Each structure stands twice: as structure tokens, then as C-alpha cells.
Amino acid sequence: MPSTLQEIPTLFAKYKVAKNILDRISIWNGDITRLQIDAIVNAANSRLAGGGGVDAAIHRAAGKTELQRECRQYDGCAVGEAVITSACKIEHVKNIIHTVGPQVYSSLKSSDREKLVNCYRNSLELAKENGLKSLAFCCISTGVYGYPNDDAAESVGDFLTKYLAENENIERIVLVTFLFIDYELYHEYFANFAENF
Ligand code: ADP
């Protein structure tokens, strides 16, 4: 729809806000342990015991014995919460943030969505407390824990765009995908965000 000249300053201000958010988000398909970044966020289990999937890849890269020793300082981690350790042997990363996503058994509940968003919020708050400015998130819960990929991309996208608008301390968030479906869903989400902001 054509805009009047009077609308241009408002449109320009909106554009600047959207650009500031989008400039700080990347989508990258690959192994999260290969990124050079302040912190990587692990999809851990509540015992912080090391499991399969991305958790196994992170424990392998960090050194299983070393990372498990650090995880034992905590009495596990509740769903939606997050804890922090060093990155042990991963030299190009400062810290690992471990968060526990919800497990979705049959149909998705709104409480599952809240828990998933809490994983992202609490990881970002831990990053802030520890002066970490760049974070890479794997697609928490969308593997073995069964959270639907499309709802995760939308809920995470909605949350992160709002969070970045309100928190200038975070300089970069990398959304790390491993499966092409997640890569596509994130691209779709952010293309739509840019168009409709
Ligand atoms: P959850 O139990 O929380 O579902 P999973 O490890 O099963 O955790 O899967 C979470 C996401 O991490 C999935 O999208 C999976 O494809 C992805 N993934 C698995 N290995 C890696 C890796 N090395 N780097 C990044 N993402 C990974």
C-alpha cells in the first residue's frame, strides 16, 4: 500500500528497530561445537548427565570427564532452567550454558511452549550475568524430546525478536540448525517478520 509523506518518519523508525533486531540474529546449519562464540547452549537432560544428540556432541568436544565434573557442581537442572559451566576443551568458546527443554509426549500444551521459551530466556539471563554477548542456540527439544519443529521456530522467533528489542547487551544470537526443516522454518519466520514488522 502506498504511504503518504507524513508516514515516512514512522516507517523509518520502525525499519530501524526491525533492522537492529535482524542484524543481531543469524541462522546457521551445522555442528554447534564448531562455532567461535562466547557461549553455546546445550539441550541437556535434567540430571545434566550427558545424553544423546547435541548433548553428546558437546560432551565429546568439551571432554566428557571434564564437563561431567563441572556439571556435578549442580544438583541437576529443572525444565526451563539453565546452568553454566566452562567450555573445557572447546577453546573457541568461553562457556557452555545447559538448559533442559520440555518433553512433548502427545499433543503440545501451552505449558510446554512456556517451558521452551523459558529455556531461551534463562539462558540469555545467565549470559547477561556472566558478561557474555554472543550465544549459539541449538533447536532445543525438537529432537528426541519431540517438540514440533514449526511451533518451536515460531515461539522462539517471537520471543527472541522481543528480547533483542529490549536487551542491547546481546550482540549476536546464532540459531544453529542441524536438520534442513529447522533451517527453512527459521528463514520463513524471519522473512515474514521483516515483511510484517
Ligand atoms: P532434545 O532432547 O532437547 O530434543 P536433541 O539433541 O535430540 O535434543 O535435539 C535437539 C536439536 O539438536 C535437534 O534439532 C538436533 O537435530 C540438533 N543437533 C544434534 N546434534 C547437533 C549438533 N552437533 N549441533 C547442533 N545441533 C545438533
Short mmCIF file of C-alpha atoms and ligand atoms in Angstrom, two decimals:
data_model
loop_
_atom_site.label_atom_id
_atom_site.label_comp_id
_atom_site.label_asym_id
_atom_site.label_seq_id
_atom_site.Cartn_x
_atom_site.Cartn_y
_atom_site.Cartn_z
CA MET A 1 0.00 0.00 0.00
CA PRO A 2 1.48 3.43 -0.90
CA SER A 3 2.33 5.59 2.10
CA THR A 4 1.94 9.30 2.46
CA LEU A 5 4.98 11.52 3.03
CA GLN A 6 3.81 12.09 6.62
CA GLU A 7 4.11 8.37 7.32
CA ILE A 8 7.75 8.18 6.26
CA PRO A 9 9.35 9.13 9.63
CA THR A 10 7.20 6.49 11.42
CA LEU A 11 8.02 3.87 8.81
CA PHE A 12 11.71 4.75 9.00
CA ALA A 13 11.71 4.44 12.83
CA LYS A 14 10.01 1.02 12.56
CA TYR A 15 12.51 -0.06 9.92
CA LYS A 16 15.41 0.93 12.20
CA VAL A 17 14.01 -1.15 15.08
CA ALA A 18 13.49 -4.21 12.84
CA LYS A 19 16.96 -3.82 11.29
CA ASN A 20 18.59 -3.57 14.72
CA ILE A 21 16.97 -6.89 15.71
CA LEU A 22 17.63 -8.73 12.45
CA ASP A 23 21.27 -7.54 12.31
CA ARG A 24 21.91 -9.48 15.53
CA ILE A 25 20.36 -12.81 14.51
CA SER A 26 21.96 -15.44 12.27
CA ILE A 27 20.74 -18.84 11.17
CA TRP A 28 23.49 -21.38 10.59
CA ASN A 29 23.23 -25.03 9.67
CA GLY A 30 25.97 -27.21 11.16
CA ASP A 31 27.65 -28.61 14.26
CA ILE A 32 27.27 -26.20 17.20
CA THR A 33 30.65 -27.23 18.66
CA ARG A 34 32.45 -25.74 15.63
CA LEU A 35 31.35 -22.14 16.19
CA GLN A 36 33.60 -19.46 17.63
CA ILE A 37 31.29 -17.65 20.03
CA ASP A 38 31.01 -16.60 23.71
CA ALA A 39 28.58 -19.38 24.67
CA ILE A 40 26.88 -22.38 23.16
CA VAL A 41 23.57 -23.53 24.60
CA ASN A 42 23.20 -27.26 25.16
CA ALA A 43 19.90 -29.16 25.18
CA ALA A 44 20.74 -31.13 28.33
CA ASN A 45 18.74 -33.60 30.41
CA SER A 46 17.60 -32.76 33.93
CA ARG A 47 20.36 -34.82 35.56
CA LEU A 48 23.00 -32.96 33.48
CA ALA A 49 24.43 -36.41 32.95
CA GLY A 50 25.22 -36.16 29.23
CA GLY A 51 22.88 -37.87 26.78
CA GLY A 52 22.47 -38.28 23.04
CA GLY A 53 22.08 -35.84 20.16
CA VAL A 54 23.57 -32.39 20.60
CA ASP A 55 24.31 -33.11 24.27
CA ALA A 56 26.58 -36.00 23.25
CA ALA A 57 28.32 -33.87 20.60
CA ILE A 58 29.00 -31.10 23.14
CA HIS A 59 30.26 -33.52 25.82
CA ARG A 60 32.51 -35.21 23.26
CA ALA A 61 34.02 -31.91 22.08
CA ALA A 62 34.41 -30.47 25.60
CA GLY A 63 35.83 -33.69 27.06
CA LYS A 64 33.35 -35.99 28.78
CA THR A 65 35.22 -36.33 32.08
CA GLU A 66 35.96 -32.62 32.42
CA LEU A 67 32.46 -31.46 31.50
CA GLN A 68 30.74 -34.03 33.70
CA ARG A 69 32.90 -32.94 36.63
CA GLU A 70 31.73 -29.35 36.13
CA CYS A 71 28.10 -30.39 35.74
CA ARG A 72 28.23 -32.24 39.07
CA GLN A 73 28.58 -28.90 40.94
CA TYR A 74 24.83 -28.52 40.25
CA ASP A 75 22.07 -30.67 41.64
CA GLY A 76 20.66 -31.21 38.14
CA CYS A 77 18.59 -28.62 36.31
CA ALA A 78 14.81 -28.24 36.14
CA VAL A 79 12.90 -27.98 32.87
CA GLY A 80 13.09 -24.41 31.55
CA GLU A 81 16.02 -23.51 33.81
CA ALA A 82 19.67 -23.07 32.79
CA VAL A 83 23.10 -23.51 34.38
CA ILE A 84 26.58 -22.51 33.21
CA THR A 85 29.94 -24.28 33.01
CA SER A 86 33.23 -23.52 31.32
CA ALA A 87 33.68 -24.88 27.80
CA CYS A 88 36.50 -27.22 28.99
CA LYS A 89 38.38 -28.34 25.87
CA ILE A 90 36.41 -26.26 23.37
CA GLU A 91 38.93 -23.45 23.10
CA HIS A 92 36.95 -21.20 20.74
CA VAL A 93 34.01 -20.98 23.19
CA LYS A 94 34.07 -19.33 26.66
CA ASN A 95 31.13 -21.09 28.31
CA ILE A 96 28.52 -23.76 27.84
CA ILE A 97 25.02 -22.97 29.04
CA HIS A 98 23.00 -26.11 29.75
CA THR A 99 19.24 -25.85 29.61
CA VAL A 100 16.55 -28.52 29.83
CA GLY A 101 13.72 -28.36 27.33
CA PRO A 102 10.22 -29.80 27.77
CA GLN A 103 9.45 -33.31 26.57
CA VAL A 104 6.34 -33.46 24.40
CA TYR A 105 4.68 -36.85 24.56
CA SER A 106 1.46 -36.45 22.58
CA SER A 107 -0.21 -33.11 21.88
CA LEU A 108 1.56 -29.84 22.56
CA LYS A 109 0.33 -27.87 25.61
CA SER A 110 0.73 -24.15 26.20
CA SER A 111 2.79 -25.01 29.31
CA ASP A 112 5.29 -26.79 27.00
CA ARG A 113 5.61 -23.60 24.96
CA GLU A 114 6.20 -21.56 28.13
CA LYS A 115 8.88 -24.00 29.26
CA LEU A 116 10.61 -23.87 25.88
CA VAL A 117 10.63 -20.06 25.91
CA ASN A 118 11.94 -20.14 29.50
CA CYS A 119 14.94 -22.15 28.27
CA TYR A 120 15.83 -19.28 25.93
CA ARG A 121 15.03 -16.54 28.47
CA ASN A 122 17.00 -18.14 31.32
CA SER A 123 19.98 -18.88 29.05
CA LEU A 124 20.03 -15.25 27.94
CA GLU A 125 19.75 -14.02 31.53
CA LEU A 126 22.69 -16.26 32.55
CA ALA A 127 24.66 -14.86 29.60
CA LYS A 128 23.91 -11.32 30.79
CA GLU A 129 25.01 -12.12 34.37
CA ASN A 130 28.27 -13.54 33.03
CA GLY A 131 29.02 -10.74 30.56
CA LEU A 132 28.56 -12.99 27.51
CA LYS A 133 27.50 -11.13 24.40
CA SER A 134 27.14 -13.80 21.73
CA LEU A 135 25.23 -17.09 22.03
CA ALA A 136 24.54 -20.05 19.79
CA PHE A 137 21.33 -21.99 20.43
CA CYS A 138 20.64 -25.46 19.12
CA CYS A 139 16.98 -26.27 18.39
CA ILE A 140 16.15 -27.20 21.98
CA SER A 141 13.60 -30.03 22.47
CA THR A 142 12.93 -30.58 18.76
CA GLY A 143 14.94 -33.81 18.60
CA VAL A 144 14.37 -36.75 20.93
CA TYR A 145 12.16 -34.57 23.19
CA GLY A 146 9.57 -34.36 20.42
CA TYR A 147 8.63 -30.66 20.38
CA PRO A 148 7.05 -29.81 16.99
CA ASN A 149 9.58 -28.00 14.77
CA ASP A 150 7.14 -25.43 13.35
CA ASP A 151 5.80 -24.33 16.73
CA ALA A 152 9.34 -24.15 18.14
CA ALA A 153 10.58 -21.90 15.30
CA GLU A 154 7.61 -19.54 15.71
CA SER A 155 7.64 -19.43 19.53
CA VAL A 156 11.41 -18.98 19.68
CA GLY A 157 11.33 -16.36 16.89
CA ASP A 158 8.56 -14.39 18.65
CA PHE A 159 10.41 -14.47 21.94
CA LEU A 160 13.89 -13.63 20.61
CA THR A 161 12.77 -10.70 18.47
CA LYS A 162 11.08 -9.13 21.52
CA TYR A 163 14.04 -9.94 23.78
CA LEU A 164 16.59 -8.38 21.41
CA ALA A 165 14.48 -5.24 21.05
CA GLU A 166 14.65 -4.80 24.84
CA ASN A 167 18.19 -6.04 25.53
CA GLU A 168 21.07 -4.30 23.81
CA ASN A 169 23.66 -6.31 25.77
CA ILE A 170 23.32 -9.25 23.39
CA GLU A 171 25.34 -8.59 20.24
CA ARG A 172 24.63 -11.82 18.37
CA ILE A 173 22.39 -14.85 18.55
CA VAL A 174 23.13 -17.74 16.21
CA LEU A 175 20.26 -20.15 15.71
CA VAL A 176 22.04 -23.39 14.90
CA THR A 177 20.05 -25.87 12.91
CA PHE A 178 21.06 -29.42 12.17
CA LEU A 179 18.09 -30.51 10.09
CA PHE A 180 17.11 -28.66 6.93
CA ILE A 181 13.48 -28.37 8.12
CA ASP A 182 14.56 -26.14 11.03
CA TYR A 183 16.75 -24.05 8.72
CA GLU A 184 13.78 -23.49 6.41
CA LEU A 185 11.34 -22.76 9.25
CA TYR A 186 13.60 -20.10 10.76
CA HIS A 187 14.17 -18.48 7.35
CA GLU A 188 10.43 -18.42 6.77
CA TYR A 189 9.82 -16.91 10.21
CA PHE A 190 12.35 -14.09 9.83
CA ALA A 191 11.37 -13.29 6.23
CA ASN A 192 7.81 -12.91 7.48
CA PHE A 193 8.99 -10.83 10.46
CA ALA A 194 10.89 -8.46 8.15
CA GLU A 195 7.90 -8.08 5.84
CA ASN A 196 5.26 -7.51 8.50
CA PHE A 197 7.10 -5.64 11.25
P1 ADP B 1 16.31 -32.72 22.71
O1 ADP B 1 16.42 -33.92 23.58
O2 ADP B 1 16.23 -31.43 23.50
O3 ADP B 1 15.23 -32.85 21.69
P2 ADP B 1 18.33 -33.41 20.73
O4 ADP B 1 19.81 -33.42 20.93
O5 ADP B 1 17.67 -34.72 20.50
O6 ADP B 1 17.74 -32.63 21.99
O7 ADP B 1 17.95 -32.45 19.53
C1 ADP B 1 17.95 -31.05 19.61
C2 ADP B 1 18.37 -30.47 18.27
O8 ADP B 1 19.80 -30.51 18.16
C3 ADP B 1 17.83 -31.22 17.06
O9 ADP B 1 17.43 -30.27 16.09
C4 ADP B 1 19.05 -31.98 16.56
O10 ADP B 1 18.97 -32.22 15.16
C5 ADP B 1 20.14 -30.98 16.86
N1 ADP B 1 21.53 -31.45 16.90
C6 ADP B 1 22.01 -32.71 17.06
N2 ADP B 1 23.37 -32.69 17.05
C7 ADP B 1 23.74 -31.39 16.87
C8 ADP B 1 24.98 -30.70 16.76
N3 ADP B 1 26.15 -31.32 16.83
N4 ADP B 1 24.97 -29.35 16.57
C9 ADP B 1 23.80 -28.68 16.51
N5 ADP B 1 22.59 -29.25 16.61
C10 ADP B 1 22.57 -30.59 16.78
#
